[in-house]
Amino acid sequence: WPESSWTAPQEFVILGFSGWPQGLRVLLFALLLPLYLATLAGNLLILVLALVEPALHTPMYFFLGALSAVEVAYTLVLTPRMLAGFLLPPGGQAVAPSTCAAQMGLFVALGGSECLLLAAMALDRYLAICHPLYYPQLMTTGLCWGLLASCCVGGSVLALGLTTAIFQLPFCHGGLVNHVFCDLPAVLVLACGNRDLQEHVLLVACLLLLVLPLVLILLSYTRVLVVILGVGGAAGRRKAFNTVASHLTVAVLHYGCAMAMYARPLNSRSLEEDKLVSLIYINLTPLLYPAIYTLRNRDMQGALQRVVSQRTPGMTHQTEF
């Protein structure tokens, strides 16, 4: 495209699945709305239990509550607009460039914070299991808040850098975003000129947010598993193994989806395929987190039973009996 046609679009249009038949879009809305509500309810439940239940006032559940809070914000940023797009007339949703940039920035900030937070959770489990005598002195309240702040700041700084780098480019392919939200690759393909710097920045961000934390998580949990298998009784090993297994499952799901989406060159991806995969990491993956942590975690189940019994007098006697 000649440079004379390089313009800043007055608006971006998020196409989503607007080209699909209306009946299919309504069906997707009916299927995904319950998942959205269940995701919000599950993560809010974990957050509330981590806050109000004294037995869960430990570093592990501090990070788990923080992870659930990030998931709630992440879901609110992406899902409502995606669901609305299923019911709107064909043609997509028009958004201002500032709105598109804000959605992209919040998505990267929350996703990046989650990546770093999962690494912090792995560090917590490593210290608790591999260095139990020093764990109370090492994993203090101040350190927990410091790690959480570092995760949020790190994700936010990378989000600001990526979003600024992309929206500084001129756009000559119009403002039609072939995705369900203003995702980085979907907006970057609309840009003109030399995009090498932006693509390199995106790959570096993937290295910092995906590859390095995943390597640290795998190393930490490998060491943890070695310790679990070598010491302690059967009950203690089983409880520790279940905790590590749930954390590792969440990490593999999160980093696997993210690396499949973003750790690829721009010219080797299909936006149509990316759009379909986005239905998984927007709707299914966040729902699996509360399911994994609550169904496989006896501490969380016990806390839920105590909270329910306290607020339901008729159940108190039954629980005690």
Short mmCIF file of C-alpha atoms in Angstrom, two decimals:
data_model
loop_
_atom_site.label_atom_id
_atom_site.label_comp_id
_atom_site.label_asym_id
_atom_site.label_seq_id
_atom_site.Cartn_x
_atom_site.Cartn_y
_atom_site.Cartn_z
CA TRP A 1 0.00 0.00 0.00
CA PRO A 2 1.35 3.48 -0.86
CA GLU A 3 2.19 5.71 2.05
CA SER A 4 -0.48 8.18 0.94
CA SER A 5 -3.12 5.67 2.06
CA TRP A 6 -1.62 5.15 5.52
CA THR A 7 -4.20 6.56 7.88
CA ALA A 8 -5.28 6.23 11.47
CA PRO A 9 -8.76 4.62 11.40
CA GLN A 10 -11.52 6.59 13.07
CA GLU A 11 -12.82 3.35 14.52
CA PHE A 12 -12.08 -0.34 14.66
CA VAL A 13 -14.75 -2.92 13.87
CA ILE A 14 -14.50 -6.18 15.81
CA LEU A 15 -15.91 -8.72 13.37
CA GLY A 16 -16.17 -11.66 15.76
CA PHE A 17 -18.45 -14.31 14.29
CA SER A 18 -20.76 -11.80 12.60
CA GLY A 19 -20.38 -13.66 9.29
CA TRP A 20 -21.81 -16.85 10.72
CA PRO A 21 -25.53 -17.72 10.38
CA GLN A 22 -27.72 -16.06 12.98
CA GLY A 23 -29.04 -19.36 14.34
CA LEU A 24 -25.52 -20.61 15.00
CA ARG A 25 -24.55 -17.36 16.71
CA VAL A 26 -27.61 -17.53 18.98
CA LEU A 27 -26.74 -21.14 19.81
CA LEU A 28 -23.18 -20.13 20.75
CA PHE A 29 -24.57 -17.36 22.94
CA ALA A 30 -26.87 -19.83 24.71
CA LEU A 31 -23.96 -22.23 25.28
CA LEU A 32 -21.36 -19.68 26.39
CA LEU A 33 -23.50 -17.50 28.66
CA PRO A 34 -23.84 -20.23 31.36
CA LEU A 35 -20.08 -20.82 31.16
CA TYR A 36 -19.47 -17.10 31.69
CA LEU A 37 -21.78 -16.98 34.72
CA ALA A 38 -20.26 -20.17 36.16
CA THR A 39 -16.74 -18.75 35.70
CA LEU A 40 -17.64 -15.57 37.56
CA ALA A 41 -19.42 -17.47 40.33
CA GLY A 42 -16.61 -20.00 40.78
CA ASN A 43 -13.79 -17.48 40.92
CA LEU A 44 -15.76 -15.11 43.16
CA LEU A 45 -16.47 -18.04 45.48
CA ILE A 46 -12.75 -18.83 45.77
CA LEU A 47 -11.95 -15.15 46.37
CA VAL A 48 -14.60 -14.79 49.09
CA LEU A 49 -13.56 -18.00 50.85
CA ALA A 50 -9.90 -16.93 50.80
CA LEU A 51 -10.91 -13.64 52.41
CA VAL A 52 -13.45 -14.70 55.05
CA GLU A 53 -12.28 -18.17 56.14
CA PRO A 54 -9.49 -17.98 58.76
CA ALA A 55 -8.23 -21.47 57.92
CA LEU A 56 -7.40 -20.24 54.41
CA HIS A 57 -5.34 -17.25 55.55
CA THR A 58 -2.11 -18.83 54.33
CA PRO A 59 0.25 -17.81 51.51
CA MET A 60 -1.04 -20.53 49.16
CA TYR A 61 -4.64 -19.34 49.42
CA PHE A 62 -3.54 -15.72 49.35
CA PHE A 63 -2.12 -16.33 45.89
CA LEU A 64 -5.10 -18.46 44.91
CA GLY A 65 -7.48 -15.65 45.89
CA ALA A 66 -5.37 -13.17 43.93
CA LEU A 67 -5.46 -15.50 40.91
CA SER A 68 -9.24 -15.70 41.12
CA ALA A 69 -9.49 -11.90 41.31
CA VAL A 70 -7.36 -11.60 38.16
CA GLU A 71 -9.56 -14.21 36.43
CA VAL A 72 -12.72 -12.27 37.32
CA ALA A 73 -11.27 -9.06 35.85
CA TYR A 74 -9.95 -10.95 32.79
CA THR A 75 -13.38 -12.45 32.14
CA LEU A 76 -15.15 -9.10 32.54
CA VAL A 77 -12.79 -7.44 30.07
CA LEU A 78 -13.31 -9.99 27.27
CA THR A 79 -16.50 -11.99 27.61
CA PRO A 80 -19.40 -9.49 27.80
CA ARG A 81 -18.47 -7.81 24.51
CA MET A 82 -17.91 -11.19 22.87
CA LEU A 83 -21.33 -12.42 24.01
CA ALA A 84 -23.00 -9.22 22.82
CA GLY A 85 -21.43 -9.73 19.40
CA PHE A 86 -23.38 -12.98 18.95
CA LEU A 87 -26.69 -11.09 19.19
CA LEU A 88 -25.82 -7.98 17.17
CA PRO A 89 -26.69 -7.67 13.46
CA PRO A 90 -24.00 -8.75 10.95
CA GLY A 91 -21.20 -6.27 10.43
CA GLY A 92 -19.35 -6.40 13.72
CA GLN A 93 -19.01 -4.03 16.66
CA ALA A 94 -17.55 -0.59 16.09
CA VAL A 95 -15.22 0.66 18.84
CA ALA A 96 -13.09 3.76 19.15
CA PRO A 97 -9.30 3.31 18.80
CA SER A 98 -8.90 4.29 22.45
CA THR A 99 -11.39 1.58 23.48
CA CYS A 100 -9.57 -0.99 21.34
CA ALA A 101 -6.23 0.00 22.86
CA ALA A 102 -7.65 -0.12 26.39
CA GLN A 103 -9.07 -3.61 25.85
CA MET A 104 -5.77 -4.83 24.41
CA GLY A 105 -3.79 -3.29 27.26
CA LEU A 106 -6.04 -4.74 29.97
CA PHE A 107 -5.97 -8.16 28.32
CA VAL A 108 -2.16 -8.22 28.22
CA ALA A 109 -1.82 -6.76 31.72
CA LEU A 110 -4.18 -9.28 33.30
CA GLY A 111 -2.87 -12.22 31.27
CA GLY A 112 0.73 -11.25 32.01
CA SER A 113 0.00 -10.82 35.71
CA GLU A 114 -1.56 -14.27 35.76
CA CYS A 115 1.50 -15.80 34.11
CA LEU A 116 3.79 -14.30 36.75
CA LEU A 117 1.37 -15.14 39.55
CA LEU A 118 1.40 -18.82 38.65
CA ALA A 119 5.20 -18.71 38.95
CA ALA A 120 4.85 -17.09 42.39
CA MET A 121 2.50 -19.90 43.43
CA ALA A 122 5.08 -22.45 42.31
CA LEU A 123 7.73 -20.66 44.40
CA ASP A 124 5.41 -20.79 47.41
CA ARG A 125 4.88 -24.56 47.05
CA TYR A 126 8.61 -25.11 46.53
CA LEU A 127 9.49 -23.31 49.76
CA ALA A 128 6.67 -24.95 51.72
CA ILE A 129 7.57 -28.51 50.73
CA CYS A 130 11.32 -28.37 50.12
CA HIS A 131 12.20 -26.02 52.99
CA PRO A 132 9.42 -26.48 55.56
CA LEU A 133 11.50 -25.39 58.58
CA TYR A 134 12.32 -22.01 57.06
CA TYR A 135 9.02 -21.53 55.23
CA PRO A 136 7.28 -19.36 57.90
CA GLN A 137 10.29 -17.04 58.07
CA LEU A 138 10.69 -16.88 54.27
CA MET A 139 7.11 -16.58 53.00
CA THR A 140 5.99 -13.68 55.16
CA THR A 141 2.96 -11.46 54.60
CA GLY A 142 5.23 -8.73 53.30
CA LEU A 143 6.83 -11.05 50.79
CA CYS A 144 3.42 -12.28 49.60
CA TRP A 145 2.23 -8.73 48.95
CA GLY A 146 5.56 -7.87 47.35
CA LEU A 147 5.33 -10.81 44.95
CA LEU A 148 1.73 -9.93 44.08
CA ALA A 149 2.65 -6.31 43.44
CA SER A 150 5.62 -7.37 41.30
CA CYS A 151 3.38 -9.64 39.20
CA CYS A 152 0.85 -6.87 38.62
CA VAL A 153 3.48 -4.24 37.85
CA GLY A 154 5.37 -6.57 35.53
CA GLY A 155 2.25 -7.45 33.55
CA SER A 156 1.16 -3.81 33.39
CA VAL A 157 4.54 -2.53 32.18
CA LEU A 158 4.71 -5.11 29.40
CA ALA A 159 1.10 -4.36 28.45
CA LEU A 160 1.82 -0.65 28.22
CA GLY A 161 4.89 -1.23 26.09
CA LEU A 162 3.20 -3.65 23.70
CA THR A 163 0.03 -1.59 23.28
CA THR A 164 1.97 1.63 22.73
CA ALA A 165 4.29 -0.01 20.19
CA ILE A 166 1.37 -1.39 18.15
CA PHE A 167 -0.79 1.73 18.14
CA GLN A 168 2.12 3.93 17.09
CA LEU A 169 2.07 2.20 13.71
CA PRO A 170 0.09 3.58 10.76
CA PHE A 171 -2.81 1.49 9.51
CA CYS A 172 -3.61 1.03 5.84
CA HIS A 173 -5.77 -2.11 5.86
CA GLY A 174 -8.80 -0.46 7.42
CA GLY A 175 -10.05 -1.14 10.91
CA LEU A 176 -11.66 -4.57 10.48
CA VAL A 177 -10.38 -6.69 13.38
CA ASN A 178 -10.96 -10.35 12.51
CA HIS A 179 -11.28 -11.53 16.10
CA VAL A 180 -13.68 -11.43 19.05
CA PHE A 181 -11.68 -8.66 20.76
CA CYS A 182 -8.75 -6.36 20.01
CA ASP A 183 -6.10 -9.05 20.22
CA LEU A 184 -2.50 -8.16 19.45
CA PRO A 185 -1.94 -10.20 16.25
CA ALA A 186 -5.39 -9.33 14.86
CA VAL A 187 -4.67 -5.59 15.17
CA LEU A 188 -1.01 -5.85 14.18
CA VAL A 189 -1.85 -7.37 10.78
CA LEU A 190 -3.76 -4.18 9.93
CA ALA A 191 -0.64 -2.05 10.32
CA CYS A 192 1.57 -0.81 7.51
CA GLY A 193 5.26 -0.11 7.25
CA ASN A 194 7.96 -2.07 9.02
CA ARG A 195 6.39 -4.23 11.72
CA ASP A 196 9.56 -6.12 12.61
CA LEU A 197 10.12 -4.17 15.83
CA GLN A 198 6.59 -4.84 17.05
CA GLU A 199 6.81 -8.53 16.20
CA HIS A 200 10.14 -8.82 18.02
CA VAL A 201 8.67 -7.04 21.05
CA LEU A 202 5.76 -9.49 21.03
CA LEU A 203 8.12 -12.47 20.91
CA VAL A 204 10.25 -11.03 23.72
CA ALA A 205 7.10 -10.55 25.80
CA CYS A 206 6.21 -14.20 25.16
CA LEU A 207 9.68 -15.20 26.35
CA LEU A 208 9.36 -13.16 29.55
CA LEU A 209 5.75 -14.03 30.36
CA LEU A 210 5.46 -17.58 29.06
CA VAL A 211 8.70 -19.45 28.51
CA LEU A 212 10.73 -18.32 31.54
CA PRO A 213 7.90 -18.68 34.11
CA LEU A 214 6.95 -22.09 32.69
CA VAL A 215 10.56 -23.31 32.96
CA LEU A 216 10.73 -22.09 36.57
CA ILE A 217 7.40 -23.77 37.36
CA LEU A 218 8.47 -27.09 35.87
CA LEU A 219 11.80 -27.00 37.72
CA SER A 220 10.11 -26.10 41.01
CA TYR A 221 7.48 -28.80 40.79
CA THR A 222 10.01 -31.40 39.67
CA ARG A 223 11.99 -30.73 42.83
CA VAL A 224 8.78 -30.76 44.86
CA LEU A 225 7.74 -34.14 43.48
CA VAL A 226 11.17 -35.60 44.27
CA VAL A 227 10.83 -34.43 47.88
CA ILE A 228 7.23 -35.68 48.17
CA LEU A 229 8.15 -39.16 47.01
CA GLY A 230 11.08 -39.38 49.40
CA VAL A 231 9.72 -38.19 52.74
CA GLY A 232 6.59 -38.12 54.88
CA GLY A 233 3.69 -40.46 55.44
CA ALA A 234 1.21 -41.67 52.87
CA ALA A 235 -1.51 -39.16 53.85
CA GLY A 236 0.87 -36.21 53.74
CA ARG A 237 2.31 -37.30 50.42
CA ARG A 238 -1.17 -37.69 48.95
CA LYS A 239 -2.28 -34.23 50.07
CA ALA A 240 0.90 -32.55 48.82
CA PHE A 241 0.75 -34.46 45.55
CA ASN A 242 -2.88 -33.42 44.96
CA THR A 243 -1.98 -29.78 45.58
CA VAL A 244 0.97 -29.90 43.19
CA ALA A 245 -1.08 -31.77 40.59
CA SER A 246 -3.84 -29.15 40.62
CA HIS A 247 -1.35 -26.27 40.37
CA LEU A 248 0.56 -28.00 37.58
CA THR A 249 -2.63 -28.73 35.64
CA VAL A 250 -3.63 -25.07 35.75
CA ALA A 251 -0.15 -23.98 34.67
CA VAL A 252 -0.04 -26.38 31.72
CA LEU A 253 -3.51 -25.29 30.56
CA HIS A 254 -2.69 -21.60 30.83
CA TYR A 255 0.79 -21.59 29.32
CA GLY A 256 -0.11 -24.18 26.69
CA CYS A 257 -2.97 -22.11 25.29
CA ALA A 258 -0.98 -18.87 25.49
CA MET A 259 2.11 -20.28 23.77
CA ALA A 260 0.00 -21.86 21.02
CA MET A 261 -1.58 -18.46 20.37
CA TYR A 262 1.29 -15.97 20.66
CA ALA A 263 4.67 -17.72 20.39
CA ARG A 264 4.45 -17.77 16.58
CA PRO A 265 5.50 -15.38 13.81
CA LEU A 266 2.73 -13.20 12.43
CA ASN A 267 2.95 -14.58 8.90
CA SER A 268 2.48 -18.19 10.04
CA ARG A 269 -0.89 -17.78 11.75
CA SER A 270 -4.50 -17.95 10.60
CA LEU A 271 -6.78 -15.37 12.21
CA GLU A 272 -9.79 -17.61 11.61
CA GLU A 273 -8.13 -20.41 13.57
CA ASP A 274 -7.02 -17.97 16.28
CA LYS A 275 -10.61 -16.78 16.60
CA LEU A 276 -11.85 -20.33 17.17
CA VAL A 277 -9.09 -21.10 19.68
CA SER A 278 -10.00 -17.91 21.56
CA LEU A 279 -13.33 -19.50 22.47
CA ILE A 280 -11.35 -22.03 24.51
CA TYR A 281 -9.04 -19.70 26.44
CA ILE A 282 -11.73 -17.07 26.99
CA ASN A 283 -14.56 -19.39 28.06
CA LEU A 284 -13.30 -22.84 29.04
CA THR A 285 -9.87 -22.34 30.61
CA PRO A 286 -10.99 -19.76 33.24
CA LEU A 287 -13.86 -22.10 34.19
CA LEU A 288 -11.49 -25.02 34.76
CA TYR A 289 -9.50 -23.10 37.38
CA PRO A 290 -12.23 -22.99 40.07
CA ALA A 291 -13.33 -26.51 39.14
CA ILE A 292 -9.81 -27.87 39.63
CA TYR A 293 -9.08 -25.95 42.81
CA THR A 294 -12.42 -26.59 44.52
CA LEU A 295 -13.12 -30.17 43.47
CA ARG A 296 -9.58 -31.41 44.19
CA ASN A 297 -8.93 -29.34 47.32
CA ARG A 298 -10.23 -30.59 50.64
CA ASP A 299 -9.31 -27.38 52.48
CA MET A 300 -11.47 -25.36 50.07
CA GLN A 301 -14.32 -27.87 50.34
CA GLY A 302 -14.17 -27.77 54.13
CA ALA A 303 -14.12 -23.97 54.16
CA LEU A 304 -17.17 -23.88 51.91
CA GLN A 305 -19.05 -26.29 54.18
CA ARG A 306 -18.21 -24.21 57.25
CA VAL A 307 -19.32 -20.97 55.63
CA VAL A 308 -22.57 -22.51 54.40
CA SER A 309 -23.31 -24.11 57.77
CA GLN A 310 -22.70 -20.80 59.60
CA ARG A 311 -25.24 -19.05 57.40
CA THR A 312 -27.74 -21.92 57.45
CA PRO A 313 -28.68 -22.64 61.09
CA GLY A 314 -30.60 -25.76 60.15
CA MET A 315 -27.43 -27.32 58.77
CA THR A 316 -25.30 -26.69 61.86
CA HIS A 317 -26.69 -29.56 63.85
CA GLN A 318 -26.46 -31.86 60.83
CA THR A 319 -22.83 -30.89 60.24
CA GLU A 320 -21.91 -31.49 63.88
CA PHE A 321 -23.78 -34.80 63.91
#
